[in-house]
PDB file of C-alpha atoms in Angstrom:
ATOM      1  CA  UNK A   1       1.787  15.869  24.135  1.00 92.00           C
ATOM      2  CA  UNK A   2       3.231  12.566  25.875  1.00 91.00           C
ATOM      3  CA  UNK A   3       0.474  12.856  29.057  1.00 93.00           C
ATOM      4  CA  UNK A   4      -2.335  13.056  26.359  1.00 93.00           C
ATOM      5  CA  UNK A   5      -0.811  10.579  23.997  1.00 91.00           C
ATOM      6  CA  UNK A   6      -0.773   7.751  27.376  1.00 93.00           C
ATOM      7  CA  UNK A   7      -4.347   8.878  28.001  1.00 93.00           C
ATOM      8  CA  UNK A   8      -5.696   7.598  24.591  1.00 93.00           C
ATOM      9  CA  UNK A   9      -3.642   4.310  25.068  1.00 91.00           C
ATOM     10  CA  UNK A  10      -5.220   3.562  28.051  1.00 92.00           C
ATOM     11  CA  UNK A  11      -8.306   4.864  26.970  1.00 92.00           C
ATOM     12  CA  UNK A  12      -8.567   4.025  23.472  1.00 91.00           C
ATOM     13  CA  UNK A  13     -12.183   5.479  23.252  1.00 92.00           C
ATOM     14  CA  UNK A  14     -10.992   8.839  23.178  1.00 93.00           C
ATOM     15  CA  UNK A  15      -8.519   8.852  20.189  1.00 92.00           C
ATOM     16  CA  UNK A  16     -11.299   9.873  17.793  1.00 92.00           C
ATOM     17  CA  UNK A  17     -11.523  12.909  20.004  1.00 91.00           C
ATOM     18  CA  UNK A  18      -7.913  13.444  20.894  1.00 92.00           C
ATOM     19  CA  UNK A  19      -5.431  12.677  18.210  1.00 92.00           C
ATOM     20  CA  UNK A  20      -5.880  15.260  15.738  1.00 92.00           C
ATOM     21  CA  UNK A  21      -5.065  17.677  19.199  1.00 92.00           C
ATOM     22  CA  UNK A  22      -2.040  15.617  19.192  1.00 93.00           C
ATOM     23  CA  UNK A  23      -0.769  15.414  15.563  1.00 92.00           C
ATOM     24  CA  UNK A  24      -1.661  19.002  15.690  1.00 92.00           C
ATOM     25  CA  UNK A  25       1.950  20.011  17.193  1.00 92.00           C
ATOM     26  CA  UNK A  26       3.530  17.568  14.269  1.00 91.00           C
ATOM     27  CA  UNK A  27       4.638  21.326  13.266  1.00 89.00           C
ATOM     28  CA  UNK A  28       5.475  22.781  16.716  1.00 92.00           C
ATOM     29  CA  UNK A  29       9.043  24.603  16.211  1.00 92.00           C
ATOM     30  CA  UNK A  30      10.560  22.674  19.071  1.00 94.00           C
ATOM     31  CA  UNK A  31      12.142  19.660  18.104  1.00 94.00           C
ATOM     32  CA  UNK A  32      11.819  17.216  21.216  1.00 94.00           C
ATOM     33  CA  UNK A  33       8.007  18.227  20.916  1.00 94.00           C
ATOM     34  CA  UNK A  34       7.585  16.827  17.064  1.00 94.00           C
ATOM     35  CA  UNK A  35       9.592  13.810  18.039  1.00 93.00           C
ATOM     36  CA  UNK A  36       6.909  12.716  21.117  1.00 94.00           C
ATOM     37  CA  UNK A  37       4.445  13.327  18.094  1.00 94.00           C
ATOM     38  CA  UNK A  38       5.941  10.912  15.944  1.00 94.00           C
ATOM     39  CA  UNK A  39       6.127   8.545  18.939  1.00 93.00           C
ATOM     40  CA  UNK A  40       2.505   9.055  20.212  1.00 94.00           C
ATOM     41  CA  UNK A  41       1.362   8.594  16.702  1.00 93.00           C
ATOM     42  CA  UNK A  42       3.437   5.409  16.101  1.00 93.00           C
ATOM     43  CA  UNK A  43       1.993   3.951  19.087  1.00 92.00           C
ATOM     44  CA  UNK A  44      -1.803   4.855  18.406  1.00 92.00           C
ATOM     45  CA  UNK A  45      -1.160   3.003  14.603  1.00 90.00           C
ATOM     46  CA  UNK A  46       0.619  -0.036  16.388  1.00 87.00           C
ATOM     47  CA  UNK A  47      -1.805  -0.601  19.367  1.00 87.00           C
ATOM     48  CA  UNK A  48      -5.170  -0.075  17.143  1.00 86.00           C
ATOM     49  CA  UNK A  49      -3.705  -0.704  13.227  1.00 82.00           C
ATOM     50  CA  UNK A  50      -7.612  -0.721  12.404  1.00 84.00           C
ATOM     51  CA  UNK A  51      -7.999   2.180  13.756  1.00 88.00           C
ATOM     52  CA  UNK A  52     -10.044   3.879  10.862  1.00 89.00           C
ATOM     53  CA  UNK A  53      -8.149   7.588  10.990  1.00 90.00           C
ATOM     54  CA  UNK A  54      -4.739   5.335  10.814  1.00 91.00           C
ATOM     55  CA  UNK A  55      -4.233   6.155   7.670  1.00 92.00           C
ATOM     56  CA  UNK A  56      -4.809  10.100   8.137  1.00 92.00           C
ATOM     57  CA  UNK A  57      -1.626   9.657  10.897  1.00 92.00           C
ATOM     58  CA  UNK A  58       0.310   7.822   8.642  1.00 93.00           C
ATOM     59  CA  UNK A  59      -0.239  10.580   6.083  1.00 93.00           C
ATOM     60  CA  UNK A  60       1.020  13.328   8.390  1.00 91.00           C
ATOM     61  CA  UNK A  61       3.711  11.830   9.481  1.00 92.00           C
ATOM     62  CA  UNK A  62       4.856  10.746   5.853  1.00 91.00           C
ATOM     63  CA  UNK A  63       5.179  14.417   5.567  1.00 88.00           C
ATOM     64  CA  UNK A  64       7.553  14.832   8.172  1.00 89.00           C
ATOM     65  CA  UNK A  65      10.269  12.546   6.230  1.00 87.00           C
ATOM     66  CA  UNK A  66      11.710  16.162   4.982  1.00 85.00           C
ATOM     67  CA  UNK A  67      12.550  17.310   8.138  1.00 89.00           C
ATOM     68  CA  UNK A  68      15.728  16.335   9.043  1.00 91.00           C
ATOM     69  CA  UNK A  69      15.451  17.072  12.608  1.00 92.00           C
ATOM     70  CA  UNK A  70      12.794  13.839  13.212  1.00 92.00           C
ATOM     71  CA  UNK A  71      13.387  11.958   9.549  1.00 89.00           C
ATOM     72  CA  UNK A  72      14.913   9.153  11.718  1.00 89.00           C
ATOM     73  CA  UNK A  73      12.199   9.202  14.038  1.00 89.00           C
ATOM     74  CA  UNK A  74       9.616   8.913  11.177  1.00 91.00           C
ATOM     75  CA  UNK A  75      11.833   6.074   9.669  1.00 91.00           C
ATOM     76  CA  UNK A  76      11.983   3.841  12.521  1.00 91.00           C
ATOM     77  CA  UNK A  77       8.326   4.570  13.192  1.00 92.00           C
ATOM     78  CA  UNK A  78       7.185   2.906   9.873  1.00 93.00           C
ATOM     79  CA  UNK A  79       9.632   0.196   9.975  1.00 91.00           C
ATOM     80  CA  UNK A  80       8.025  -0.520  13.545  1.00 90.00           C
ATOM     81  CA  UNK A  81       4.699  -0.016  12.308  1.00 91.00           C
ATOM     82  CA  UNK A  82       5.037  -1.919   8.806  1.00 92.00           C
ATOM     83  CA  UNK A  83       8.378  -3.920   8.898  1.00 91.00           C
ATOM     84  CA  UNK A  84       8.492  -5.489  12.413  1.00 90.00           C
ATOM     85  CA  UNK A  85       7.190  -8.791  12.971  1.00 89.00           C
ATOM     86  CA  UNK A  86       3.616  -8.527  15.008  1.00 88.00           C
ATOM     87  CA  UNK A  87       4.821  -9.338  18.757  1.00 83.00           C
ATOM     88  CA  UNK A  88       5.481 -13.131  19.829  1.00 79.00           C
ATOM     89  CA  UNK A  89       5.321 -13.866  16.262  1.00 82.00           C
ATOM     90  CA  UNK A  90       7.793 -16.179  13.779  1.00 80.00           C
ATOM     91  CA  UNK A  91       8.563 -14.684  10.259  1.00 83.00           C
ATOM     92  CA  UNK A  92       9.584 -18.109   9.467  1.00 79.00           C
ATOM     93  CA  UNK A  93       7.053 -20.175  10.133  1.00 81.00           C
ATOM     94  CA  UNK A  94       4.915 -22.060   7.420  1.00 79.00           C
ATOM     95  CA  UNK A  95       2.152 -21.267   7.398  1.00 84.00           C
ATOM     96  CA  UNK A  96       1.405 -18.051   9.592  1.00 87.00           C
ATOM     97  CA  UNK A  97      -0.569 -18.210  12.386  1.00 89.00           C
ATOM     98  CA  UNK A  98      -3.967 -17.059  12.140  1.00 90.00           C
ATOM     99  CA  UNK A  99      -2.692 -14.096  14.276  1.00 90.00           C
ATOM    100  CA  UNK A 100       0.229 -12.933  12.522  1.00 91.00           C
ATOM    101  CA  UNK A 101      -1.968 -13.462   9.223  1.00 92.00           C
ATOM    102  CA  UNK A 102      -4.667 -11.631  10.199  1.00 92.00           C
ATOM    103  CA  UNK A 103      -1.826  -8.719  11.476  1.00 91.00           C
ATOM    104  CA  UNK A 104      -0.095  -7.968   8.423  1.00 93.00           C
ATOM    105  CA  UNK A 105      -3.277  -8.228   6.158  1.00 94.00           C
ATOM    106  CA  UNK A 106      -4.382  -5.180   8.132  1.00 91.00           C
ATOM    107  CA  UNK A 107      -1.097  -3.531   7.624  1.00 92.00           C
ATOM    108  CA  UNK A 108      -1.549  -4.110   3.835  1.00 94.00           C
ATOM    109  CA  UNK A 109      -4.351  -2.738   3.655  1.00 93.00           C
ATOM    110  CA  UNK A 110      -3.206   0.299   5.796  1.00 93.00           C
ATOM    111  CA  UNK A 111      -0.437   0.685   3.344  1.00 94.00           C
ATOM    112  CA  UNK A 112      -2.838   0.903   0.598  1.00 95.00           C
ATOM    113  CA  UNK A 113      -5.159   3.038   2.177  1.00 94.00           C
ATOM    114  CA  UNK A 114      -2.037   5.209   2.552  1.00 94.00           C
ATOM    115  CA  UNK A 115      -0.612   5.283  -0.693  1.00 95.00           C
ATOM    116  CA  UNK A 116      -4.444   6.323  -1.654  1.00 94.00           C
ATOM    117  CA  UNK A 117      -4.586   9.422   0.191  1.00 94.00           C
ATOM    118  CA  UNK A 118      -1.228  10.945  -2.055  1.00 94.00           C
ATOM    119  CA  UNK A 119      -1.626  11.698  -6.034  1.00 93.00           C
ATOM    120  CA  UNK A 120      -0.616   9.001  -8.136  1.00 94.00           C
ATOM    121  CA  UNK A 121       1.388   9.269 -11.045  1.00 92.00           C
ATOM    122  CA  UNK A 122       3.001   6.704 -13.189  1.00 91.00           C
ATOM    123  CA  UNK A 123       6.524   7.601 -11.723  1.00 90.00           C
ATOM    124  CA  UNK A 124       5.057   7.657  -8.163  1.00 90.00           C
ATOM    125  CA  UNK A 125       7.005  10.982  -7.527  1.00 90.00           C
ATOM    126  CA  UNK A 126       4.383  11.498  -4.753  1.00 89.00           C
ATOM    127  CA  UNK A 127       5.745   8.389  -2.934  1.00 90.00           C
ATOM    128  CA  UNK A 128       9.251   8.527  -3.055  1.00 89.00           C
ATOM    129  CA  UNK A 129       9.400   8.865   0.580  1.00 89.00           C
ATOM    130  CA  UNK A 130       8.133   5.337   0.887  1.00 90.00           C
ATOM    131  CA  UNK A 131      10.266   4.140  -1.635  1.00 89.00           C
ATOM    132  CA  UNK A 132      12.928   5.563   0.321  1.00 87.00           C
ATOM    133  CA  UNK A 133      11.927   4.191   3.773  1.00 89.00           C
ATOM    134  CA  UNK A 134      11.591   0.817   2.462  1.00 90.00           C
ATOM    135  CA  UNK A 135      14.845   0.762   0.524  1.00 91.00           C
ATOM    136  CA  UNK A 136      16.542   1.940   3.653  1.00 88.00           C
ATOM    137  CA  UNK A 137      14.914  -0.737   6.317  1.00 89.00           C
ATOM    138  CA  UNK A 138      15.818  -3.365   3.793  1.00 90.00           C
ATOM    139  CA  UNK A 139      19.382  -2.220   3.429  1.00 89.00           C
ATOM    140  CA  UNK A 140      20.121  -2.339   6.859  1.00 87.00           C
ATOM    141  CA  UNK A 141      18.760  -5.769   7.283  1.00 85.00           C
ATOM    142  CA  UNK A 142      21.044  -7.165   4.982  1.00 83.00           C
ATOM    143  CA  UNK A 143      23.864  -6.086   6.160  1.00 82.00           C
ATOM    144  CA  UNK A 144      22.634  -7.221   9.755  1.00 78.00           C
ATOM    145  CA  UNK A 145      22.290 -10.714   7.081  1.00 76.00           C
ATOM    146  CA  UNK A 146      18.688 -10.213   8.794  1.00 76.00           C
ATOM    147  CA  UNK A 147      15.711 -10.966   6.836  1.00 85.00           C
ATOM    148  CA  UNK A 148      12.822 -10.227   8.543  1.00 89.00           C
ATOM    149  CA  UNK A 149      11.511  -7.063   6.694  1.00 92.00           C
ATOM    150  CA  UNK A 150      12.123  -8.568   3.841  1.00 92.00           C
ATOM    151  CA  UNK A 151       9.521 -11.443   4.853  1.00 93.00           C
ATOM    152  CA  UNK A 152       6.850  -9.112   6.227  1.00 94.00           C
ATOM    153  CA  UNK A 153       7.165  -7.377   2.641  1.00 95.00           C
ATOM    154  CA  UNK A 154       6.529 -10.632   1.313  1.00 94.00           C
ATOM    155  CA  UNK A 155       3.847 -11.412   2.859  1.00 95.00           C
ATOM    156  CA  UNK A 156       1.910  -7.879   2.997  1.00 96.00           C
ATOM    157  CA  UNK A 157       2.693  -8.530  -0.966  1.00 96.00           C
ATOM    158  CA  UNK A 158       0.927 -11.602  -1.461  1.00 96.00           C
ATOM    159  CA  UNK A 159      -2.166 -10.109   0.522  1.00 96.00           C
ATOM    160  CA  UNK A 160      -2.447  -6.971  -1.472  1.00 97.00           C
ATOM    161  CA  UNK A 161      -2.197  -9.367  -4.562  1.00 97.00           C
ATOM    162  CA  UNK A 162      -5.149 -10.877  -3.205  1.00 96.00           C
ATOM    163  CA  UNK A 163      -6.517  -7.924  -2.587  1.00 96.00           C
ATOM    164  CA  UNK A 164      -6.274  -6.476  -6.108  1.00 96.00           C
ATOM    165  CA  UNK A 165      -7.696  -9.688  -7.469  1.00 95.00           C
ATOM    166  CA  UNK A 166     -10.768  -9.305  -5.206  1.00 94.00           C
ATOM    167  CA  UNK A 167     -11.178  -5.897  -6.500  1.00 92.00           C
ATOM    168  CA  UNK A 168     -11.312  -6.251  -9.864  1.00 91.00           C
ATOM    169  CA  UNK A 169     -13.380  -9.698 -10.036  1.00 87.00           C
ATOM    170  CA  UNK A 170     -15.884  -7.440  -7.968  1.00 83.00           C
ATOM    171  CA  UNK A 171     -15.327  -4.605 -10.131  1.00 77.00           C
ATOM    172  CA  UNK A 172     -15.951  -6.994 -13.439  1.00 74.00           C
ATOM    173  CA  UNK A 173     -18.937  -8.530 -11.640  1.00 74.00           C
ATOM    174  CA  UNK A 174     -20.574  -4.958 -11.099  1.00 67.00           C
ATOM    175  CA  UNK A 175     -20.450  -3.779 -14.532  1.00 61.00           C
ATOM    176  CA  UNK A 176     -23.677  -4.135 -16.365  1.00 55.00           C
ATOM    177  CA  UNK A 177     -23.842  -5.545 -20.087  1.00 51.00           C
ATOM    178  CA  UNK A 178     -23.028  -3.241 -22.622  1.00 47.00           C
ATOM    179  CA  UNK A 179     -26.731  -4.444 -24.559  1.00 41.00           C
ATOM    180  CA  UNK A 180     -28.397  -4.258 -21.529  1.00 43.00           C
ATOM    181  CA  UNK A 181     -31.876  -2.606 -22.547  1.00 43.00           C
ATOM    182  CA  UNK A 182     -32.486   0.590 -21.355  1.00 45.00           C
ATOM    183  CA  UNK A 183     -35.796   0.712 -18.786  1.00 45.00           C
ATOM    184  CA  UNK A 184     -38.262   3.300 -18.203  1.00 44.00           C
ATOM    185  CA  UNK A 185     -37.616   5.431 -15.996  1.00 46.00           C
ATOM    186  CA  UNK A 186     -39.592   5.386 -12.475  1.00 47.00           C
ATOM    187  CA  UNK A 187     -39.803   7.255  -9.269  1.00 48.00           C
ATOM    188  CA  UNK A 188     -37.304   5.022  -7.305  1.00 48.00           C
ATOM    189  CA  UNK A 189     -35.113   6.824  -4.730  1.00 50.00           C
ATOM    190  CA  UNK A 190     -31.903   8.151  -5.102  1.00 49.00           C
ATOM    191  CA  UNK A 191     -28.847   7.103  -3.438  1.00 50.00           C
ATOM    192  CA  UNK A 192     -28.335  10.361  -1.801  1.00 47.00           C
ATOM    193  CA  UNK A 193     -31.695  10.271  -0.427  1.00 48.00           C
ATOM    194  CA  UNK A 194     -31.689   6.512   0.813  1.00 49.00           C
ATOM    195  CA  UNK A 195     -28.194   7.869   2.177  1.00 54.00           C
ATOM    196  CA  UNK A 196     -26.610   4.710   0.135  1.00 57.00           C
ATOM    197  CA  UNK A 197     -23.380   5.437  -2.074  1.00 64.00           C
ATOM    198  CA  UNK A 198     -24.999   5.305  -6.349  1.00 75.00           C
ATOM    199  CA  UNK A 199     -23.408   2.450  -8.466  1.00 74.00           C
ATOM    200  CA  UNK A 200     -21.789   4.743 -10.001  1.00 78.00           C
ATOM    201  CA  UNK A 201     -19.770   6.268  -6.971  1.00 79.00           C
ATOM    202  CA  UNK A 202     -19.204   2.243  -5.422  1.00 81.00           C
ATOM    203  CA  UNK A 203     -17.539   1.768  -8.689  1.00 79.00           C
ATOM    204  CA  UNK A 204     -15.123   4.652  -8.867  1.00 83.00           C
ATOM    205  CA  UNK A 205     -13.874   4.028  -5.393  1.00 86.00           C
ATOM    206  CA  UNK A 206     -13.186   0.499  -6.041  1.00 88.00           C
ATOM    207  CA  UNK A 207     -11.311   1.732  -9.482  1.00 88.00           C
ATOM    208  CA  UNK A 208      -8.792   4.253  -6.578  1.00 92.00           C
ATOM    209  CA  UNK A 209      -8.878   1.064  -4.509  1.00 94.00           C
ATOM    210  CA  UNK A 210      -7.320  -1.204  -7.029  1.00 95.00           C
ATOM    211  CA  UNK A 211      -5.014   1.480  -8.355  1.00 95.00           C
ATOM    212  CA  UNK A 212      -3.572   2.024  -4.894  1.00 96.00           C
ATOM    213  CA  UNK A 213      -2.966  -1.283  -4.431  1.00 97.00           C
ATOM    214  CA  UNK A 214      -1.225  -1.636  -8.039  1.00 96.00           C
ATOM    215  CA  UNK A 215       0.798   1.197  -7.289  1.00 96.00           C
ATOM    216  CA  UNK A 216       2.091  -0.051  -3.597  1.00 96.00           C
ATOM    217  CA  UNK A 217       2.667  -3.140  -5.568  1.00 96.00           C
ATOM    218  CA  UNK A 218       4.712  -1.384  -8.026  1.00 96.00           C
ATOM    219  CA  UNK A 219       6.467   0.593  -5.753  1.00 95.00           C
ATOM    220  CA  UNK A 220       7.242  -2.471  -3.818  1.00 94.00           C
ATOM    221  CA  UNK A 221       8.063  -3.873  -7.168  1.00 94.00           C
ATOM    222  CA  UNK A 222      10.803  -1.270  -7.908  1.00 93.00           C
ATOM    223  CA  UNK A 223      12.736  -1.950  -4.648  1.00 92.00           C
ATOM    224  CA  UNK A 224      12.319  -5.568  -4.449  1.00 93.00           C
ATOM    225  CA  UNK A 225      11.538  -7.296  -7.607  1.00 95.00           C
ATOM    226  CA  UNK A 226      11.741 -10.438  -6.362  1.00 95.00           C
ATOM    227  CA  UNK A 227       8.661 -10.118  -4.128  1.00 95.00           C
ATOM    228  CA  UNK A 228       6.294 -10.463  -6.585  1.00 96.00           C
ATOM    229  CA  UNK A 229       7.991 -13.162  -8.779  1.00 96.00           C
ATOM    230  CA  UNK A 230       5.877 -15.807  -7.132  1.00 95.00           C
ATOM    231  CA  UNK A 231       2.737 -14.004  -8.264  1.00 96.00           C
ATOM    232  CA  UNK A 232       3.342 -13.143 -11.992  1.00 95.00           C
ATOM    233  CA  UNK A 233       0.558 -15.904 -12.505  1.00 95.00           C
ATOM    234  CA  UNK A 234      -1.957 -14.443 -10.334  1.00 96.00           C
ATOM    235  CA  UNK A 235      -1.075 -10.359 -12.098  1.00 96.00           C
ATOM    236  CA  UNK A 236      -0.864 -11.433 -15.467  1.00 94.00           C
ATOM    237  CA  UNK A 237      -4.960 -11.837 -15.594  1.00 93.00           C
ATOM    238  CA  UNK A 238      -5.061  -8.180 -14.777  1.00 93.00           C
ATOM    239  CA  UNK A 239      -3.376  -6.972 -18.086  1.00 91.00           C
ATOM    240  CA  UNK A 240      -7.154  -7.647 -19.499  1.00 89.00           C
ATOM    241  CA  UNK A 241      -8.594  -5.344 -17.160  1.00 87.00           C
ATOM    242  CA  UNK A 242     -10.209  -2.538 -19.311  1.00 80.00           C
ATOM    243  CA  UNK A 243      -8.448   0.383 -19.457  1.00 78.00           C
ATOM    244  CA  UNK A 244     -11.689   2.953 -20.106  1.00 80.00           C
ATOM    245  CA  UNK A 245      -9.992   5.291 -17.741  1.00 84.00           C
ATOM    246  CA  UNK A 246      -7.204   7.190 -16.480  1.00 86.00           C
ATOM    247  CA  UNK A 247      -7.110   5.082 -13.129  1.00 87.00           C
ATOM    248  CA  UNK A 248      -7.548   1.734 -15.017  1.00 88.00           C
ATOM    249  CA  UNK A 249      -5.550   2.794 -17.360  1.00 90.00           C
ATOM    250  CA  UNK A 250      -2.564   3.807 -15.020  1.00 93.00           C
ATOM    251  CA  UNK A 251      -3.486   0.401 -13.389  1.00 93.00           C
ATOM    252  CA  UNK A 252      -2.793  -1.722 -16.288  1.00 93.00           C
ATOM    253  CA  UNK A 253       0.448   0.135 -16.737  1.00 93.00           C
ATOM    254  CA  UNK A 254       1.492  -0.519 -13.599  1.00 95.00           C
ATOM    255  CA  UNK A 255       0.791  -4.236 -13.957  1.00 95.00           C
ATOM    256  CA  UNK A 256       2.946  -4.546 -16.976  1.00 94.00           C
ATOM    257  CA  UNK A 257       5.874  -2.657 -15.760  1.00 94.00           C
ATOM    258  CA  UNK A 258       5.162  -5.335 -12.429  1.00 96.00           C
ATOM    259  CA  UNK A 259       5.739  -7.938 -15.109  1.00 95.00           C
ATOM    260  CA  UNK A 260       8.994  -6.399 -16.732  1.00 94.00           C
ATOM    261  CA  UNK A 261      10.589  -6.414 -13.968  1.00 94.00           C
ATOM    262  CA  UNK A 262       9.497 -10.008 -11.798  1.00 95.00           C
ATOM    263  CA  UNK A 263       8.973 -11.854 -14.918  1.00 94.00           C
ATOM    264  CA  UNK A 264      13.297 -12.388 -15.689  1.00 93.00           C
ATOM    265  CA  UNK A 265      14.091 -13.329 -12.653  1.00 94.00           C
ATOM    266  CA  UNK A 266      11.727 -16.442 -12.507  1.00 93.00           C
ATOM    267  CA  UNK A 267      13.043 -20.058 -12.241  1.00 91.00           C
ATOM    268  CA  UNK A 268      12.782 -21.385 -15.372  1.00 90.00           C
ATOM    269  CA  UNK A 269       8.835 -20.165 -16.235  1.00 90.00           C
ATOM    270  CA  UNK A 270       6.579 -22.353 -18.144  1.00 92.00           C
ATOM    271  CA  UNK A 271       6.266 -21.898 -22.147  1.00 93.00           C
ATOM    272  CA  UNK A 272       2.874 -21.467 -21.584  1.00 94.00           C
ATOM    273  CA  UNK A 273       2.891 -18.477 -19.241  1.00 92.00           C
ATOM    274  CA  UNK A 274       5.051 -16.154 -21.631  1.00 92.00           C
ATOM    275  CA  UNK A 275       3.221 -17.103 -24.117  1.00 93.00           C
ATOM    276  CA  UNK A 276       0.119 -15.452 -22.616  1.00 93.00           C
ATOM    277  CA  UNK A 277       2.581 -12.550 -21.346  1.00 93.00           C
ATOM    278  CA  UNK A 278       3.489 -12.236 -24.821  1.00 92.00           C
ATOM    279  CA  UNK A 279       0.073 -11.891 -26.315  1.00 92.00           C
ATOM    280  CA  UNK A 280      -1.717  -9.640 -23.963  1.00 91.00           C
ATOM    281  CA  UNK A 281       1.361  -7.666 -24.219  1.00 91.00           C
ATOM    282  CA  UNK A 282       1.118  -7.370 -28.025  1.00 90.00           C
ATOM    283  CA  UNK A 283      -2.757  -7.000 -27.646  1.00 89.00           C
ATOM    284  CA  UNK A 284      -2.310  -3.824 -25.512  1.00 88.00           C
ATOM    285  CA  UNK A 285      -0.146  -2.157 -28.082  1.00 88.00           C
ATOM    286  CA  UNK A 286      -2.606  -2.671 -30.498  1.00 84.00           C
ATOM    287  CA  UNK A 287      -5.754  -1.517 -28.066  1.00 75.00           C
ATOM    288  CA  UNK A 288      -4.416   0.086 -25.310  1.00 67.00           C
ATOM    289  CA  UNK A 289      -4.183   3.813 -24.178  1.00 77.00           C
ATOM    290  CA  UNK A 290      -0.980   5.748 -24.643  1.00 82.00           C
ATOM    291  CA  UNK A 291      -0.006   5.144 -21.012  1.00 82.00           C
ATOM    292  CA  UNK A 292      -0.506   1.131 -21.144  1.00 86.00           C
ATOM    293  CA  UNK A 293       1.272   1.188 -24.781  1.00 88.00           C
ATOM    294  CA  UNK A 294       3.977   2.693 -23.155  1.00 86.00           C
ATOM    295  CA  UNK A 295       3.940   0.458 -20.121  1.00 87.00           C
ATOM    296  CA  UNK A 296       3.280  -2.506 -22.652  1.00 86.00           C
ATOM    297  CA  UNK A 297       6.221  -1.886 -24.811  1.00 89.00           C
ATOM    298  CA  UNK A 298       8.738  -1.475 -22.003  1.00 88.00           C
ATOM    299  CA  UNK A 299       7.652  -4.941 -20.771  1.00 87.00           C
ATOM    300  CA  UNK A 300       8.096  -6.334 -24.194  1.00 83.00           C
ATOM    301  CA  UNK A 301      11.213  -5.474 -24.585  1.00 84.00           C
ATOM    302  CA  UNK A 302      12.779  -6.592 -21.671  1.00 74.00           C
TER     303      UNK A 302
END
């Protein structure tokens, strides 16, 4: 495993060909083999964060969090992949260097892509492993009076919020007018015939991507709600998303719960913001689905 892993790192073109062979040994009966597999997969993801199979690798590693023999290695692997400062960069620099911002943006997108590969429910039950890892790392850092991981998450949250807004904007722009006239059917090539995704498939993919981003933000907010406090005004308009599908309703629920935790931590929030928040939440209670109503009521009660 070590030899193949080093070969992949030295010759990145062969990573797609060999990473599955290494990953398959993550269930090996030998503890030392499983540890070596985790190290190798971690090194691949750190060296090539934009590798298209990196989210799949992270899912394989996440399933080993319950393996007590290698749990510590898995937690450290995710810490190094997602919560360490990029090599040679300072997290205290404001603004971040272009390279540092690019690395953290890639981490944010990878994190959301990993979350998207798990069933997303209101309680984020299947993401408990990620909650545990973030909490353990932040507690350890707090005991040492350090703040690197927290600052990394601070910037990752900002990139995720920006991605959520972009995805919602794209979804809104792609939504056809409800009163659009029905055109006469014509013999046009189908999406499958042209090899392109249909508009409906694209919309579903965007909806799932947005849900994964909002679920990731909600997970971060449950651990450290102050991470989302600077983004309250940006997230507020997302309460007006059309909750016409289960993923959309769950996304609105996540936004309501984020605002419920983040707004009370704000230092003298503007009255206009609080009034808009109250009006939007009240509107959700009157018009929203059951999941949305539950989130809106909980947020209003806070």
